[in-house]
mmCIF file of C-alpha atoms in Angstrom:
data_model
loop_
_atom_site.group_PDB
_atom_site.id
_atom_site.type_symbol
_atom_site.label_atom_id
_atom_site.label_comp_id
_atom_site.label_asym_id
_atom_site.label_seq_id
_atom_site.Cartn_x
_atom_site.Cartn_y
_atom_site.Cartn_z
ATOM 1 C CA UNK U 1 -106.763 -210.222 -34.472
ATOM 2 C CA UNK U 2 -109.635 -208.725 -32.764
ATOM 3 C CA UNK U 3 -112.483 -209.972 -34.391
ATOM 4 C CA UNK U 4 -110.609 -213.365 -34.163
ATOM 5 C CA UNK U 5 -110.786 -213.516 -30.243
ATOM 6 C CA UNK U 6 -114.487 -212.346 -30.271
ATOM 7 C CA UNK U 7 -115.571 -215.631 -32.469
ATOM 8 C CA UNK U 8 -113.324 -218.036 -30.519
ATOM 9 C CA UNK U 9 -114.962 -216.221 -27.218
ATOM 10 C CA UNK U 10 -118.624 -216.534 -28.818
ATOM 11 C CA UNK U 11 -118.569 -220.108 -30.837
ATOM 12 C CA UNK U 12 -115.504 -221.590 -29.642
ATOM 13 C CA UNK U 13 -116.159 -224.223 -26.912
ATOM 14 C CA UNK U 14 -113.073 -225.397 -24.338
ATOM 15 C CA UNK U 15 -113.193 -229.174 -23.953
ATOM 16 C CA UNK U 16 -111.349 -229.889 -20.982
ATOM 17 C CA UNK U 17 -108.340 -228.017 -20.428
ATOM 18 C CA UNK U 18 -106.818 -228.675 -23.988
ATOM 19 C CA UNK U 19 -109.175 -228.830 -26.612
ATOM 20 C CA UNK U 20 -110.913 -225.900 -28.330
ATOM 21 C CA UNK U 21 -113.514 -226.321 -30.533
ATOM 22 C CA UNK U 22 -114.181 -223.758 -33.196
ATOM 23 C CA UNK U 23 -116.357 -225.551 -36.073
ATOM 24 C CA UNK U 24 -118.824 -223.092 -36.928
ATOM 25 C CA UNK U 25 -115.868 -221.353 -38.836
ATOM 26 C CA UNK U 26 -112.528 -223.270 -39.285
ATOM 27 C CA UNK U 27 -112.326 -226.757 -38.568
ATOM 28 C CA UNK U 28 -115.970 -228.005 -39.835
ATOM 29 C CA UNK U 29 -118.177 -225.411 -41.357
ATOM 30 C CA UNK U 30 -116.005 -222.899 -43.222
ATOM 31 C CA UNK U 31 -117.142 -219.344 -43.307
ATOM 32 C CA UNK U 32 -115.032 -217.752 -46.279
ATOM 33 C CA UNK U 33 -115.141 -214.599 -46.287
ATOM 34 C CA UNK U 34 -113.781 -214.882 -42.589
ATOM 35 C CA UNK U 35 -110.526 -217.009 -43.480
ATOM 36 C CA UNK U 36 -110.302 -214.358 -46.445
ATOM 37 C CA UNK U 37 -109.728 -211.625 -43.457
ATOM 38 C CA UNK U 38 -107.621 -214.416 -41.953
ATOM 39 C CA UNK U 39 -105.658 -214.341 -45.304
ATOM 40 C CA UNK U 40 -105.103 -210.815 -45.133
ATOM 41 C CA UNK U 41 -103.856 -210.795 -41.669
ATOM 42 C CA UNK U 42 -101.180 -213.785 -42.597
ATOM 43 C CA UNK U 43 -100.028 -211.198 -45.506
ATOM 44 C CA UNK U 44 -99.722 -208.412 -43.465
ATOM 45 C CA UNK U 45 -97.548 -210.423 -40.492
ATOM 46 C CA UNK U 46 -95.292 -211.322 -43.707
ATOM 47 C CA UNK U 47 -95.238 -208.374 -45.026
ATOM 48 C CA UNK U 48 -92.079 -207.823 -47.019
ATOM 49 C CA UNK U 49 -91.256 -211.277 -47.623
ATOM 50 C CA UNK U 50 -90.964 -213.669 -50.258
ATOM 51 C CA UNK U 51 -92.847 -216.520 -50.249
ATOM 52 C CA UNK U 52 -92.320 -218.958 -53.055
ATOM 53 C CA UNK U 53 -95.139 -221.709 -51.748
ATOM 54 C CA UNK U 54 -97.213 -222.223 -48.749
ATOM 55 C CA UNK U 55 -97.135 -225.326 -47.208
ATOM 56 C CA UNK U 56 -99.571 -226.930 -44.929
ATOM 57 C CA UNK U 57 -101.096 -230.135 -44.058
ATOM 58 C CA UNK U 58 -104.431 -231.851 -44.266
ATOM 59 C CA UNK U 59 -107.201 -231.339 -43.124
ATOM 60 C CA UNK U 60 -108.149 -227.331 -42.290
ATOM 61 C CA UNK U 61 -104.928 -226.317 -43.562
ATOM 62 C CA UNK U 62 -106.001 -226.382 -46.806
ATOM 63 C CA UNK U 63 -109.175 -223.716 -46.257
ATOM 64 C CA UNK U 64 -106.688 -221.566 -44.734
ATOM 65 C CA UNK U 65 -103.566 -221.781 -47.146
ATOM 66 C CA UNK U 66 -106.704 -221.868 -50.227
ATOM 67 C CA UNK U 67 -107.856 -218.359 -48.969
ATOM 68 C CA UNK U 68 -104.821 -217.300 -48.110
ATOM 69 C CA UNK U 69 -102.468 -217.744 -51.054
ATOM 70 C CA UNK U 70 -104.123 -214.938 -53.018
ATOM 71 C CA UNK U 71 -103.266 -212.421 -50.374
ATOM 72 C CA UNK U 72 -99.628 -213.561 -51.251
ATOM 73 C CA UNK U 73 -99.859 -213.654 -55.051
ATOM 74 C CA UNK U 74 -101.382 -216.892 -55.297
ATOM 75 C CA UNK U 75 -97.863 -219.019 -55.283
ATOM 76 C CA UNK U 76 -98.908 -223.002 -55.419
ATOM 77 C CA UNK U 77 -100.017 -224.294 -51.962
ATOM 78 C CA UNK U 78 -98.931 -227.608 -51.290
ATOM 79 C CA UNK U 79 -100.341 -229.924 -48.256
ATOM 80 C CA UNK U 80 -99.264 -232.806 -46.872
ATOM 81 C CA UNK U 81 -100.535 -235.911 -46.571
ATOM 82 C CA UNK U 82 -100.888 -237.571 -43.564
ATOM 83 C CA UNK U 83 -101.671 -240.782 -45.465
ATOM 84 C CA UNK U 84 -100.077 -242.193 -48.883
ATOM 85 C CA UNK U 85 -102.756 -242.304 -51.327
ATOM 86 C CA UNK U 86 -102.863 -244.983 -53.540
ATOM 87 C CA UNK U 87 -102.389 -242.702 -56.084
ATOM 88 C CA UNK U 88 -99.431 -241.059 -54.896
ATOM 89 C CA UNK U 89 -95.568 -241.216 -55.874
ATOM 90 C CA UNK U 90 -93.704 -243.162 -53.056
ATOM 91 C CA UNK U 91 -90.842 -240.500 -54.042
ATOM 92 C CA UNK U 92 -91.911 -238.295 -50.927
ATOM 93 C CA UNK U 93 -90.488 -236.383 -48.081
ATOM 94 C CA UNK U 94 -91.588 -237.254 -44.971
ATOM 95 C CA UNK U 95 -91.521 -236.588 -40.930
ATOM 96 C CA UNK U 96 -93.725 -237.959 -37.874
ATOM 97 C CA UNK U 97 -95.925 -235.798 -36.436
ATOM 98 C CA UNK U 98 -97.366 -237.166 -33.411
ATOM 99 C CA UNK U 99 -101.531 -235.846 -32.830
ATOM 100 C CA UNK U 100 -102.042 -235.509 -28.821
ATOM 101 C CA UNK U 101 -105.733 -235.307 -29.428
ATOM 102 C CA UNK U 102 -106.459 -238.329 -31.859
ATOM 103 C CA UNK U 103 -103.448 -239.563 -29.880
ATOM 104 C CA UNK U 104 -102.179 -241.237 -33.119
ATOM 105 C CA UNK U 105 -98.330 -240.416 -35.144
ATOM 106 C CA UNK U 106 -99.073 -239.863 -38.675
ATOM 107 C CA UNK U 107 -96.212 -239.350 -40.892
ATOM 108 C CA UNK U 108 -97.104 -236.476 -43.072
ATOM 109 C CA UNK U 109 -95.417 -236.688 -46.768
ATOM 110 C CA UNK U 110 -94.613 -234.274 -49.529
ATOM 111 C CA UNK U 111 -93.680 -235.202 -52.889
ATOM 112 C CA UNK U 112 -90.342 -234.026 -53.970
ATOM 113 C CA UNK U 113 -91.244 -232.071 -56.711
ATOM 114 C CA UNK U 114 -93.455 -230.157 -54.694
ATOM 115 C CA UNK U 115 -90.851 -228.001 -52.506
ATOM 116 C CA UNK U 116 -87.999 -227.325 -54.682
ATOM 117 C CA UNK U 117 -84.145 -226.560 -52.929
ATOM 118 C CA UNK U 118 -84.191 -222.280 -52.267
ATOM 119 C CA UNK U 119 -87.778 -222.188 -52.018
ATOM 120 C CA UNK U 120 -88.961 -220.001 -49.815
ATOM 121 C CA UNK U 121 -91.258 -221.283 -47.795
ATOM 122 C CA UNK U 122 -94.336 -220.434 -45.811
ATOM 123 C CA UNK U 123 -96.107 -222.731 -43.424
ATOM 124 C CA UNK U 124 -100.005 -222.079 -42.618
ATOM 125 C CA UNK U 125 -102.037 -223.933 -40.090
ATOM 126 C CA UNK U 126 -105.082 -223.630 -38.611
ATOM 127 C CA UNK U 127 -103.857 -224.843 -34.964
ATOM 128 C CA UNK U 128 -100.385 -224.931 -33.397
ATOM 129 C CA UNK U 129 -100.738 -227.334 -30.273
ATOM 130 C CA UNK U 130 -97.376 -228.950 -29.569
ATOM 131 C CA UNK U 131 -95.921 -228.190 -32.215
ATOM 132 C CA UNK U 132 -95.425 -231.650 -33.803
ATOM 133 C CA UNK U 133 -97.516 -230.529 -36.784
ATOM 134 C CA UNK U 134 -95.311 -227.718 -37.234
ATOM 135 C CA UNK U 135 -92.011 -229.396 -36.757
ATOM 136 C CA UNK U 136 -92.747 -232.031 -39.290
ATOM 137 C CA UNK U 137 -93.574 -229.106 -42.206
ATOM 138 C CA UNK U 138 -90.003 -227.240 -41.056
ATOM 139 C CA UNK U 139 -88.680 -231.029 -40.936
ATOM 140 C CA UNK U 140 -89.883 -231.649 -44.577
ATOM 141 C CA UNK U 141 -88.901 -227.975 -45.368
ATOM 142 C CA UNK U 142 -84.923 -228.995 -44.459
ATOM 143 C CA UNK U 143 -84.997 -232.261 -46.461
ATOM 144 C CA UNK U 144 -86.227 -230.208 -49.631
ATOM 145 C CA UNK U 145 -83.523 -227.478 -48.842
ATOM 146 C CA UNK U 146 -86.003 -225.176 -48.615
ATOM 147 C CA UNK U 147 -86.173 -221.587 -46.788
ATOM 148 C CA UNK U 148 -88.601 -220.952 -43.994
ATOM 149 C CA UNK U 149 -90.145 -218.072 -43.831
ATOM 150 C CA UNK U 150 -92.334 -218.579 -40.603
ATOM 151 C CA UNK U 151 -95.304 -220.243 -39.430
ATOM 152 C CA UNK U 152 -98.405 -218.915 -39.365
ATOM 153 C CA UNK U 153 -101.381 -220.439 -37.112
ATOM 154 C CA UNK U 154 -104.621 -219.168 -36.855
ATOM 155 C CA UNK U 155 -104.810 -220.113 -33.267
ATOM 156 C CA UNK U 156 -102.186 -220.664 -30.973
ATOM 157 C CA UNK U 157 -102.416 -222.765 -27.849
ATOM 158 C CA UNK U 158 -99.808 -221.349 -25.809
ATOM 159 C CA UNK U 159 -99.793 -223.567 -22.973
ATOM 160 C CA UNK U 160 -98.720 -226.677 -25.229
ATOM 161 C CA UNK U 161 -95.702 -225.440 -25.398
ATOM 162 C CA UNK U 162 -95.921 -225.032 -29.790
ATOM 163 C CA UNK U 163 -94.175 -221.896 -30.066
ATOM 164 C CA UNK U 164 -91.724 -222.279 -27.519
ATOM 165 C CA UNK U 165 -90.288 -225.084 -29.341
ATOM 166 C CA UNK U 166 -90.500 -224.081 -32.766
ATOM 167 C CA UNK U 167 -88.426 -220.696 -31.421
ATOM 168 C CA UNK U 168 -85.748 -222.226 -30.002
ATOM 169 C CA UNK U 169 -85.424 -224.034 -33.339
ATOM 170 C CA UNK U 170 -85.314 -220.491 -34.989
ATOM 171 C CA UNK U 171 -88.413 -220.086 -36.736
ATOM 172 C CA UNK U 172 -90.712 -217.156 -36.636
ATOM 173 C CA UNK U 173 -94.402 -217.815 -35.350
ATOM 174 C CA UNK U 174 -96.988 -216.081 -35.927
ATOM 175 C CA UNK U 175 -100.452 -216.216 -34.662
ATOM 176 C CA UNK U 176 -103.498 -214.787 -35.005
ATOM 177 C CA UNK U 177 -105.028 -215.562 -31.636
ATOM 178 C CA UNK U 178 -103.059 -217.168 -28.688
ATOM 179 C CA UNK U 179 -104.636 -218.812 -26.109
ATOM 180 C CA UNK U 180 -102.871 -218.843 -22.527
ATOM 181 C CA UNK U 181 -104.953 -221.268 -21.009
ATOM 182 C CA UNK U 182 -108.304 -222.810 -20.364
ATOM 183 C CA UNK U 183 -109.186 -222.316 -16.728
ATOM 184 C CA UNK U 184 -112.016 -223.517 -14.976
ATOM 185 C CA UNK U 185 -113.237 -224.129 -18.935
ATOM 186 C CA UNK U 186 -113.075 -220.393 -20.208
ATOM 187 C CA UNK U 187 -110.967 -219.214 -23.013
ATOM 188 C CA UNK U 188 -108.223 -216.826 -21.676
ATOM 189 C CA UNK U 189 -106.142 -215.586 -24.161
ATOM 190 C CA UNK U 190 -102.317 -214.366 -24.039
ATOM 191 C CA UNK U 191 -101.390 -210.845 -23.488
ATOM 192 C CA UNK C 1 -113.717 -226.200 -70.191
ATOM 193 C CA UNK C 2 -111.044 -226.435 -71.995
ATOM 194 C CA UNK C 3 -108.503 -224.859 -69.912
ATOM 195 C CA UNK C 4 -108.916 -227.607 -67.447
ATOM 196 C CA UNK C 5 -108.824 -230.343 -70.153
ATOM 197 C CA UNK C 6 -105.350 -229.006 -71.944
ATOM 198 C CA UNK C 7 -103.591 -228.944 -68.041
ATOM 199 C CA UNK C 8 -105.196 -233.030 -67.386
ATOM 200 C CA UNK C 9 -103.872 -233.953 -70.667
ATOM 201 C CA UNK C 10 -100.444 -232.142 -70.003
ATOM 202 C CA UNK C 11 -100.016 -232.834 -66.386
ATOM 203 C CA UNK C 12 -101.953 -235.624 -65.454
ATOM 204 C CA UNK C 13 -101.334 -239.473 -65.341
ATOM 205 C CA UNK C 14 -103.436 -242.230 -66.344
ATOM 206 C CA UNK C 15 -102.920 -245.048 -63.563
ATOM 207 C CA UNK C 16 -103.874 -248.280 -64.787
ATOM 208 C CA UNK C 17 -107.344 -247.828 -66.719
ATOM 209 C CA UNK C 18 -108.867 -246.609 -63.218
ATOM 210 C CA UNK C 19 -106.964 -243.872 -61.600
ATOM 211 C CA UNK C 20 -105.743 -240.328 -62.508
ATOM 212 C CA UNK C 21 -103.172 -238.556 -61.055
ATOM 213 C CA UNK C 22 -103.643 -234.442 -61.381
ATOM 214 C CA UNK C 23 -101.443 -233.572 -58.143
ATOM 215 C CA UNK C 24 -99.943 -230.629 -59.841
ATOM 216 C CA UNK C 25 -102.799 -228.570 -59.493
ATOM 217 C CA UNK C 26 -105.704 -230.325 -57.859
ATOM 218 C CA UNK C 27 -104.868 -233.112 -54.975
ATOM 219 C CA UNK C 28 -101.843 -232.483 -53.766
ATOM 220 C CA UNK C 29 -100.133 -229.298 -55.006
ATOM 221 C CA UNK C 30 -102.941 -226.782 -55.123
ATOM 222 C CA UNK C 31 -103.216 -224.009 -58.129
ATOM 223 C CA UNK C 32 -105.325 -221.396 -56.111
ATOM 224 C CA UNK C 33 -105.316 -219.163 -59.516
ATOM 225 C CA UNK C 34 -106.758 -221.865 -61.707
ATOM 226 C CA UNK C 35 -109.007 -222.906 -58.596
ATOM 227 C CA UNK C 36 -110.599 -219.852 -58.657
ATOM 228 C CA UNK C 37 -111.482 -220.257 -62.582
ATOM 229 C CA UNK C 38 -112.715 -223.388 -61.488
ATOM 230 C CA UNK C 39 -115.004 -221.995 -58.560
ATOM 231 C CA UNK C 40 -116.505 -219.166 -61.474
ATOM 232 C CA UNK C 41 -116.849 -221.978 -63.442
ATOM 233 C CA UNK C 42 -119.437 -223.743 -61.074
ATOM 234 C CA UNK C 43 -121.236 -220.260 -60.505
ATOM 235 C CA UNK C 44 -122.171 -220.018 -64.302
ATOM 236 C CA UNK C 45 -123.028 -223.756 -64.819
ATOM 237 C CA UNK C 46 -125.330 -223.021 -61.959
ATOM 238 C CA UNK C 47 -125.982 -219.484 -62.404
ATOM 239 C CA UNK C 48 -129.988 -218.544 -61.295
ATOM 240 C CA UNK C 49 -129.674 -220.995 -58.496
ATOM 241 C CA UNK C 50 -130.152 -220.150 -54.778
ATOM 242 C CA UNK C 51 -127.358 -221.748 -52.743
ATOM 243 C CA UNK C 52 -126.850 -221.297 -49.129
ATOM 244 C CA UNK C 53 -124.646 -223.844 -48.588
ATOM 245 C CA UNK C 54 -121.721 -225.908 -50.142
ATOM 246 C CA UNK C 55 -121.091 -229.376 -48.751
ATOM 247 C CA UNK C 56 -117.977 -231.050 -49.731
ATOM 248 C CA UNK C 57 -116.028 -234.299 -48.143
ATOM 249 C CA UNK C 58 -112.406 -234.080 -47.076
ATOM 250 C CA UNK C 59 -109.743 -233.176 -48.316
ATOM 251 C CA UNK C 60 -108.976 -231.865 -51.857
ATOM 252 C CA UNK C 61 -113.181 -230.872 -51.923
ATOM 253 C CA UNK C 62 -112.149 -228.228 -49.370
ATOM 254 C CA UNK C 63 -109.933 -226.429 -51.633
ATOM 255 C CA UNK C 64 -112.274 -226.565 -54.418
ATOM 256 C CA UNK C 65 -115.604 -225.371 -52.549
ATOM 257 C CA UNK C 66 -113.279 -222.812 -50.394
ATOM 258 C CA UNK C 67 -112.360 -221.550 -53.914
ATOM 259 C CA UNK C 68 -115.355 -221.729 -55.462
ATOM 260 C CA UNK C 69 -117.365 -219.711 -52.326
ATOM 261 C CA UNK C 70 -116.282 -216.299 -53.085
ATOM 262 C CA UNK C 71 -118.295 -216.681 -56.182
ATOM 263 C CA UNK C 72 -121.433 -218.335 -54.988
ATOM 264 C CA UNK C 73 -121.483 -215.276 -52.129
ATOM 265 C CA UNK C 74 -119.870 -216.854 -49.742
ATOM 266 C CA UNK C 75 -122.616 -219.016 -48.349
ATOM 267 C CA UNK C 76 -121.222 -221.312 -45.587
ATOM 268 C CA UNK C 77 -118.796 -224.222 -46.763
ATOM 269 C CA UNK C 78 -119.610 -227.587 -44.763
ATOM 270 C CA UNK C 79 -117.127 -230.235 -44.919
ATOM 271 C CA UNK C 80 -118.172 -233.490 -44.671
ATOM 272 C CA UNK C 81 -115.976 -235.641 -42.230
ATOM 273 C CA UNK C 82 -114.483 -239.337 -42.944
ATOM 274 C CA UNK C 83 -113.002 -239.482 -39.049
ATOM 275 C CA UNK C 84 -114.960 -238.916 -35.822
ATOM 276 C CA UNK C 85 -112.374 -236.532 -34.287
ATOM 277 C CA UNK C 86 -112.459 -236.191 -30.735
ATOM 278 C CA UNK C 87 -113.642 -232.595 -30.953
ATOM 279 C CA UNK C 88 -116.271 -233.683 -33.268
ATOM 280 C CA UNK C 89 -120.109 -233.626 -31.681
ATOM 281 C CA UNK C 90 -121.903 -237.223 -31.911
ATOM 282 C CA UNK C 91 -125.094 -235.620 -32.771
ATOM 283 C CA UNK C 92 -124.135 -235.992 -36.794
ATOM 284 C CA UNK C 93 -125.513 -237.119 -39.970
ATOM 285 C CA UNK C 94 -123.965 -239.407 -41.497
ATOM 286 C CA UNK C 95 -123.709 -241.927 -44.697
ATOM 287 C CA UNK C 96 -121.304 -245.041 -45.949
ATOM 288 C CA UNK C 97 -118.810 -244.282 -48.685
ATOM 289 C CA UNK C 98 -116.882 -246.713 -50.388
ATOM 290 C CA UNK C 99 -113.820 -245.780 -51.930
ATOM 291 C CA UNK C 100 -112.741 -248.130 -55.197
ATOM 292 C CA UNK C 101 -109.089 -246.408 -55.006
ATOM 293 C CA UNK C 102 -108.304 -246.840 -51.292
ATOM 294 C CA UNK C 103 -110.313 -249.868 -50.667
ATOM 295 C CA UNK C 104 -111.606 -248.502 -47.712
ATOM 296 C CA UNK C 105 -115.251 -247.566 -46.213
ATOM 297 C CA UNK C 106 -115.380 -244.634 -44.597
ATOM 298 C CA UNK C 107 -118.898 -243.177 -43.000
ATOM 299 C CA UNK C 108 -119.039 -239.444 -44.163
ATOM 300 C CA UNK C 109 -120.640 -237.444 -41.247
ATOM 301 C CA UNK C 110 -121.599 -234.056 -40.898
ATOM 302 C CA UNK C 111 -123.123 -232.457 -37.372
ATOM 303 C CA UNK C 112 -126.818 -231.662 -37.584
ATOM 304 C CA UNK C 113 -126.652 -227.931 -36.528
ATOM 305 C CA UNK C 114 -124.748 -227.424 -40.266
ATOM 306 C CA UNK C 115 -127.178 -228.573 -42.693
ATOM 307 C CA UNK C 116 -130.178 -227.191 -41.806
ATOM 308 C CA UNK C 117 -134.391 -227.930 -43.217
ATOM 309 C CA UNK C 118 -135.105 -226.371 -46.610
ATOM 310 C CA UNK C 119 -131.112 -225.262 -46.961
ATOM 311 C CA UNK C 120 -130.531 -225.354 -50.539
ATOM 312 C CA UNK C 121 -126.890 -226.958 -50.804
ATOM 313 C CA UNK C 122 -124.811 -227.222 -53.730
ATOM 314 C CA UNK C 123 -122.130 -230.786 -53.340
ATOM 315 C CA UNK C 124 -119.007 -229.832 -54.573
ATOM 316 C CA UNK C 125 -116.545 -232.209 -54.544
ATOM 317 C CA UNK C 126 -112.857 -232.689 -56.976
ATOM 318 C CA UNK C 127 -113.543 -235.781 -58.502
ATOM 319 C CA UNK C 128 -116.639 -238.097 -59.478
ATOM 320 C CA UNK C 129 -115.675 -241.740 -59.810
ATOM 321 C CA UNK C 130 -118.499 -244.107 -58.724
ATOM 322 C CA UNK C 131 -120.304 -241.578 -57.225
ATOM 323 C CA UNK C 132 -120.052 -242.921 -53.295
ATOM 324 C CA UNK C 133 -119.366 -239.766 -51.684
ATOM 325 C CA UNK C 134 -121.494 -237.748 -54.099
ATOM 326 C CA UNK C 135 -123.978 -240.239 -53.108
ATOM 327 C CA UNK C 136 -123.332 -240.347 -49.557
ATOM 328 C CA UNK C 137 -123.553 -236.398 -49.430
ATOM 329 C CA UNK C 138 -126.849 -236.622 -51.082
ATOM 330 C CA UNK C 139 -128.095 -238.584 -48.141
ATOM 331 C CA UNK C 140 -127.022 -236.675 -45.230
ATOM 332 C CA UNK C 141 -128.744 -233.463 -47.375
ATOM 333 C CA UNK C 142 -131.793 -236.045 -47.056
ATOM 334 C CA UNK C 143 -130.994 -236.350 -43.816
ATOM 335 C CA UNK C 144 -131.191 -233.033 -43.050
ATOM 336 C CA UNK C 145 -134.587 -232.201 -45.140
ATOM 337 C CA UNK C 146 -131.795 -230.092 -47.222
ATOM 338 C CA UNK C 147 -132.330 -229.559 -50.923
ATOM 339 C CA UNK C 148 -130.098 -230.424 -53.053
ATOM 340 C CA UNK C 149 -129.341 -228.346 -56.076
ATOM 341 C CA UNK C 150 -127.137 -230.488 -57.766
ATOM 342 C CA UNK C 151 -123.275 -231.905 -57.718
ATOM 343 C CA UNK C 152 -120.554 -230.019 -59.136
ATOM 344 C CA UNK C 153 -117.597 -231.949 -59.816
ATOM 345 C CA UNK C 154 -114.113 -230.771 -61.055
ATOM 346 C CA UNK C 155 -113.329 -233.604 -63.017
ATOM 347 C CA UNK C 156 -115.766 -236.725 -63.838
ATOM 348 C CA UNK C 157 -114.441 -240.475 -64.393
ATOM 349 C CA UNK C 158 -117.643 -241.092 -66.697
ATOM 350 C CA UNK C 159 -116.683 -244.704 -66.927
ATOM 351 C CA UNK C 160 -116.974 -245.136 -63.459
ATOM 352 C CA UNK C 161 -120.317 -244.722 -63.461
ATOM 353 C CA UNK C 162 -121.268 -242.577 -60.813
ATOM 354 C CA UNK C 163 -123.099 -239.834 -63.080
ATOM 355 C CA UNK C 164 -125.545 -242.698 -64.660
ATOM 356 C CA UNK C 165 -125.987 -243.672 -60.744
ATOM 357 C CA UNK C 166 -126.579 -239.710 -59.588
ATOM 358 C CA UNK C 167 -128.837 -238.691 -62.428
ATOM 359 C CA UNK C 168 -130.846 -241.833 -61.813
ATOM 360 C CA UNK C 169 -131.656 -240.571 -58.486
ATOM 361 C CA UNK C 170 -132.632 -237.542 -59.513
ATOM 362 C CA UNK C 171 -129.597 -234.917 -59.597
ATOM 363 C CA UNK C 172 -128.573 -232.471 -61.581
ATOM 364 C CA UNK C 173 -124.371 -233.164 -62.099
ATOM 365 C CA UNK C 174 -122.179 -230.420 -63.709
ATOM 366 C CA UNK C 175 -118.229 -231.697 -64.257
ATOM 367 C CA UNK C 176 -115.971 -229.483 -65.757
ATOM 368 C CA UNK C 177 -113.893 -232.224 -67.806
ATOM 369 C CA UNK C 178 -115.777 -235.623 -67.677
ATOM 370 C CA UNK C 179 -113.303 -238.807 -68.794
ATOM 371 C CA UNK C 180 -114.865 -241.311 -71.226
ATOM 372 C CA UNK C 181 -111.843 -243.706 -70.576
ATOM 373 C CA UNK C 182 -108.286 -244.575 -70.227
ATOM 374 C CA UNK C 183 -107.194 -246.037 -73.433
ATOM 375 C CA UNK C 184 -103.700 -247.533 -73.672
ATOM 376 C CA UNK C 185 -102.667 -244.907 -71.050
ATOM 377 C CA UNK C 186 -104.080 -242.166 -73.124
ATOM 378 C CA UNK C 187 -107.012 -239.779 -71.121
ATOM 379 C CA UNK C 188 -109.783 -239.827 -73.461
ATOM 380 C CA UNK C 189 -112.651 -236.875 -73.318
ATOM 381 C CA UNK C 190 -116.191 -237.619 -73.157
ATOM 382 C CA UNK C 191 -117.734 -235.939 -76.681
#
């Protein structure tokens, strides 16, 4: 997505080697009618397919499953929780998903009513990093008996290895900007 | 609005006489439809009002103010944070906020280049208990030199006191079903 790479190349900043920052549009301030064209994109990638309920996980999944679900006929969103509100049923699926830049393991949770057995799936994220994000939402997915349809990230950081490891477990990835690497701190993305 | 009251009184759960439970549709499980109706709600309660930005906390605000932009013209949606990430800058504003239900205290923090002098900002936020994170919001606007035009909430917890608190200081506060009490586990409407 063009006009993706030319934000990410204009406010994105590279921390390091691994980090990107992009809060001017996805991960702190939110500009709308951007993830709406972000929405779009998602529906177009998945064209064709039936997606029951969009998964995703706290806390800029939710702007980007919110604007996204009404591209795909507004079927419930559902995100997981990364921690068990006091309010929440302790009848819950749940995987680890281990966060290599707060360097913490969360275990994200979905209540069971919440991804029913043939649903078919869709999981939205704004990053895919290692993957472990990802992994837990399929993980959660299999316990439910549900179908995924694919994973779609807004941005992909190739070279942590993400999307190599959610392929080889079969799933379909989708991204809407994939970043090769950060080298001598600029943004290069993929071919 | 009555739409919203019929779906708390048919899907949500009185905890205790504090805490209520509307994860089909609002905090865990997200209805984007009904969201929308929600965010069109908020535009004609504050109809005539300039608004250039919405500042909401993590994480069920998001979905509300992402929902609610479209309708507001997409001004920019600010999320207030309630965890330094790593990517995050230092150079923040930022306010205490208790939270009764997780007995926790979390500093709400938003980076200064977000909230800017004379913005006129509109606080959304999904539920208003004792008004902590309204209030906290309130002050980082302060912070900021921001106006605030008031605090849209989806649904209020009038017993909990944090309208009385708001409107003492000075706000204007919308809520779209406000909760005179729990009674015998029965939700009871404020007339």
């Amino acid at each position: 997505m063009e006009e993706l790479k030319k934000r990410i190349l204009k406010e994105g900043t590279a921390i390091g080697t691994e980090i990107i920052r992009v809060d001017s549009f996805l991960n702190h301030q939110l500009d709308t009618k951007f993830l709406e064209k972000i929405g779009q994109e998602f529906a177009a990638r998945f064209e064709g397919c039936t997606v029951d309920r969009i998964l995703t996980v706290e806390t800029s999944g939710i702007a980007v499953a919110v604007a996204a679900a009404r591209y795909f006929g507004d079927p419930p969103v559902v995100f997981a929780r990364k921690t068990m509100p006091s309010t929440m049923d302790s009848n819950s699926y749940a995987a680890a998903s281990r966060s290599f830049t707060k360097e913490t393991v969360s275990v994200l949770r979905v209540e069971k009513k919440y991804i029913r057995l043939c649903d078919n799936v869709l999981i939205l994220d704004d990053f895919l990093a290692h993957g472990e994000a990802a992994t837990a939402l399929t993980e959660i997915a299999k316990q439910a008996g549900a179908n995924v349809v694919g994973i779609g990230v807004v941005i992909e950081k190739r070279y942590q290895g993400g999307r190599a490891k959610l392929e080889e477990a079969g799933y379909r990835v989708e991204s809407l900007a994939s970043i090769e690497e950060i080298r001598n701190g600029k943004i290069i993305f993929s071919e």
